[in-house]
Amino acid sequence: MKRLCFSFSLYAIFAILLVASMFPTSATAQATFTAQVRGVVQDTSKAVVPRATVTITNDGTQVPEKTTTDDLGRYIFNGLAPASYTVKVEVSGFKTVVRSNVVLRVGQQIDLDFTLELGEITSTVEVTAESTLLNSVSGALGTEVTNRYIIDMPLAGRGITELAYLAPGTTEVPGMGISMLGGTTFTSNGQRYGTAEFRADGALTSSPEGGEGGNTTVKYQPLIENVQEFKLQNNNFSAEFGNNGGTVVNIVTKSGTNEFHGSGWYFFQRPQFDANSFFANRDGESKGDYVHDQYGASVGGPIIKRKTFFFTDFEKTRDRSPNLKVSTVPTDLQKAGDFSQTFNADGTLQQIFNPNLGHYDANGNWIREPFSGNRIPPELLDPVAIKIMNLYPAPTQAGDPITGRNNFTKNVIGSSPGYHYDFKIDHVFTDKSRAFVRYGIIHYLDDQPAGSSVIQGSTTDRTNIHNAVISYDWTPSPSILWTSRLGVDRFHEQRILQDFDAGSVGLPPILGENSGLKRLPAFEFDGYQSIVGSSCADTVEAHTQWMYSSSLSKVIRGHNLKFGGEQRQFLNNFWQPCDPNGAFFFGRGETVQDPFNPNNSQGNAIASLLAGWPNDASMGTTPPTSNKSKDTGFFIQDDWKLTKRLTLNIGLRYEWSTPYTERFNRLSWSDFSGDSGIDVPGLGRIHGVNRLADSEQRTISSDRNNFGPRLGFAFRLNEKTVLRGGGGVYYGFNPHTNFQYVSPAWVRPVNFVFSKDGGVSRFATLSNPLPNGLGPPPGPKYGLLDRWGFSNSNNLSDTFRNAEIYQWSLGIQRELPGNVLIDVNYSANHSTHLPDNDDLARNKNFVSREDREKWGSRGLNEQIPNPFQYLFQGPDAIFNEPTSLYNDPTLRRQLLLRPFPQFSGSFRGSPAFDAIVNYHSLQVRFEKRYSYGLNFTGQYTFSKLIDTSSEGLNAWIGDIWAGQTQDPTNRKAEKSVGSSDTPQRLAFAVSYDLPVGRAKRFGNNMNRVADAIVGGWKINSFVTFQSGNPISVSMGDFSRLANGRQRPNVSGDPRGVDIKAVVDGRGDPKFNFFNVSAFSDPGDQIPGNAPRYFSKLRTDGINNMNTSIFKSFTFREGMYLQLRAEFFNFTNTPRFGRPGEAFGSDEFGKINSQINSPRSGQMGLRFVF
């Protein structure tokens, strides 16, 4: 769709709408989660009845609302809380009609017509309503999850959002399992993970993830005992919602009623109820002693009857959780430098070569000498490496019979105590105005092992979460409703890593000079367990989100008009010094024979460490940051009841984001065409500058063209069938709403240089990794020339736009006998300009394909004269940067072949806003309302997802880091099935009251003693079946392609054997997930032809059943005691992790992990009154 620049007049119109929505004298919008009842009153001859009094009464609070029918017999009630109601219609000359059990759900609009009979007004006709399952007023696709499922389903951790998977189109993030504890870490309708919007009582509970915009997370979730119901909408929803990835979840919490009600509960898990994991069983490891206790109480009732009500709850949790680690650690022989017993998967010796000794052959190739006997002599062992080796534990088992991999298992125990508290007060001021206030706090302490380390350190994580909302409704007349709402969401976290004296292993104190932290640097190895002592563990974050909305609705004949606005303000204070003491990476390439043409059967990462040769190393010194940004949106919506059978939903939304500013102006953005004013000999005028924020321009410009029209319809074909459909334009969450890092000018990222010539000679050592010292960050002193001589890792540039999402759907609903609904829909979307956060897509400083193929790795790493040296050394020097490579007389050729040669690495900016997603699906939703003891709901989705990038921001969630860009110069080659492509998914929840006991089908007249034993039993299940997700295959050595993540060539069928056979094969080469012979090395600096993701190669799917059984003891109506036994993964079916996806590595095609939990049991006691 062509984007248009609209004139000032449209901006003025929306400004007027905003002002109008702030004052009750204007005409405004229905609240986000409340319901509406409207209808026509007529007599038996079909003549309308004007001036009839209609009263609707909340059955819980007994608070009534009254209105009078107009001249056409119409009435309407707006802003009704989801609950059960009784509606009464009375007028002189007719019998009074009372309709009870009118149940309203989240955001529901229902038509409720009345027919009056002639007679005395004192005569009453009572009718019990059977609310329809059909949606005949909206084309939006949505799934309501009622309190019955929320309370009865077996849910791990008793968190409600796992039930969102009952909505068609929702799937897990690859690698995450079916848990949803992160709130928005799921995909919906083909959209990116982490882009859904969550609200509780109309106020936002989702916010930018960790302060990094473009991604949302949910920190606050109401307790399960506090949730009345929720609704997920993921296509064609109202213009009232926006600034998200096309999915909205509305949660409604409980309110007090006119009588006191409450509950108390105690749930516990013990190891006696649990099964062992697959690999622990296989390796003879005992299961961990998992302990979980969860107990609390809730109570609600009147403060002043029919006037003021309260509801409050409190819960404490205690977790002691084992984490089974299966990994590979060096053997005693390897620690001593002896690799004579180290073999590849095919049984050949993994030969190692001396990186410090070699010669040039006749063709000018640098060839290293082999270590005699495949042993590193003791005098050549690096002294730091020897001490690092001593940090490793001894193997606990033999491991693979050939390679020795997976020779270490350990159950690591973490603990997580916490508490959760909420209260809510509702108050009715008059029959025209009411308000509520809700506040919740969550606190927990998390003591866990540090990252993936089995070696060193633990983290202590203290977290406090606050969420509050104040809401006010005013109804000056039955057809007008004004709603105003203020919400705040606050998250504070302090995560501290255990101290470690890096000097004890021989590392110099300069590594902690800038950070002031005492940490062990991260040591990571290809094929071995990493020693992760720091990475990004230390974090202090305080993130606050304010939200204000005001909206108004006005009913004019058949039009239900709504308009209003919302503004969100993000305040983010963040400090996360990633790798403050350094991170060292060791691969096989440093101990292969030819460093420019590595052999996949040679080299060993531990040998590279012992020789003192990392293949990469870096260090960061990120200061704290303090950011602020805003999102603003306005909407107008008309739900137009054109005829009794046809309703149109017409809307328009306009929104924009104000990119963030930093309190101390420590921001910058990349200007790829900016003139530096510097001419360099042989290169001419240098373009590409780093613009720093100042008092005149503190941030980049906003994307102001985000107009989103919406159109939907619902047409009632007959009393049991509705045809629905529609489409709309949506704009995704802005990646520049917030970010947690300051400009690189105030950061001192250090790339250690151990070799300046691609591995021929060594420059630095582990004992002295910074021979030239380390200076402080330069700040703004270099101006436009900031970052010359270093990588420019900016996260911003002035070339961005919001993602555009075009959604449409068409479907039919049919109500079947037995209170059953079938809802079948074709649902699709086409999304453009999605952010591609792959570093390779952000980077504009890459060597052209022609130069890569012309020079090859050897030529690209050849040293040539440095034309920039005069800017770093001598009388005309501009820069004083002792750690920069540009001080040297020569540079590697590839640095000068890049379009921005002034930077030694990447020249990054905003994510590339060029990713495309196409999603098509057949979605079936089914539901049976409770009758004869049975109720169920669920969904089946058949879909196809194709995209050019599957990464959002913070893409380490799940396995989405796989499938990165191979060749930035050929983005079209990235098109493939998406990482979240899920051809089929079936999920359903079912509950059944066994028909045995008093007042039941069997044993209706049994005595109370027998009933206490055999009566009151209930069975519940939540079942999920899902296809596996696509797999990506890459080359194990990324250095073979200068600018990308090289993939292999593939020919023929890449499939090997079934996942179960791979696991049962225990490393036998013939049991490989891949057909290894179908893959081949494409060659140095040549992109492979393998797709980004394989449609035919998929991970293990989901086959999961959570089951519970209840026994209830009823004391009187509304008071009972419930004993519960709940089991998760009841069949104990393992779901295996992804196979090794790096072609050429020992792990290629091997499966070593189980990503779901083995069967676990939970016992519970719940008392309700």
CSV table of N, CA and C in Angstrom, one decimal, residues 109 134-139 647 713-714:
chain,number,residue,atom,x,y,z
A,109,GLN,N,-20.8,-7.1,23.1
A,109,GLN,CA,-22.0,-6.3,22.7
A,109,GLN,C,-23.1,-7.3,22.3
A,134,LEU,N,-23.0,-17.0,19.5
A,134,LEU,CA,-22.7,-16.3,18.3
A,134,LEU,C,-22.3,-14.9,18.5
A,135,ASN,N,-21.4,-14.4,17.7
A,135,ASN,CA,-21.0,-13.0,17.7
A,135,ASN,C,-21.6,-12.4,16.4
A,136,SER,N,-22.7,-11.7,16.5
A,136,SER,CA,-23.4,-11.1,15.4
A,136,SER,C,-23.2,-9.6,15.3
A,137,VAL,N,-22.3,-9.0,16.0
A,137,VAL,CA,-22.1,-7.6,16.0
A,137,VAL,C,-20.7,-7.1,15.6
A,138,SER,N,-19.8,-8.1,15.4
A,138,SER,CA,-18.4,-7.7,15.1
A,138,SER,C,-17.7,-8.7,14.2
A,139,GLY,N,-16.8,-8.3,13.3
A,139,GLY,CA,-16.0,-9.1,12.5
A,139,GLY,C,-14.7,-9.5,13.1
A,647,THR,N,-24.3,-5.8,10.7
A,647,THR,CA,-23.6,-4.8,11.4
A,647,THR,C,-22.3,-4.5,10.8
A,713,PHE,N,-17.5,-6.7,9.3
A,713,PHE,CA,-18.9,-6.9,9.2
A,713,PHE,C,-19.3,-8.2,9.9
A,714,ALA,N,-20.6,-8.2,10.3
A,714,ALA,CA,-21.2,-9.4,10.8
A,714,ALA,C,-22.6,-9.5,10.2
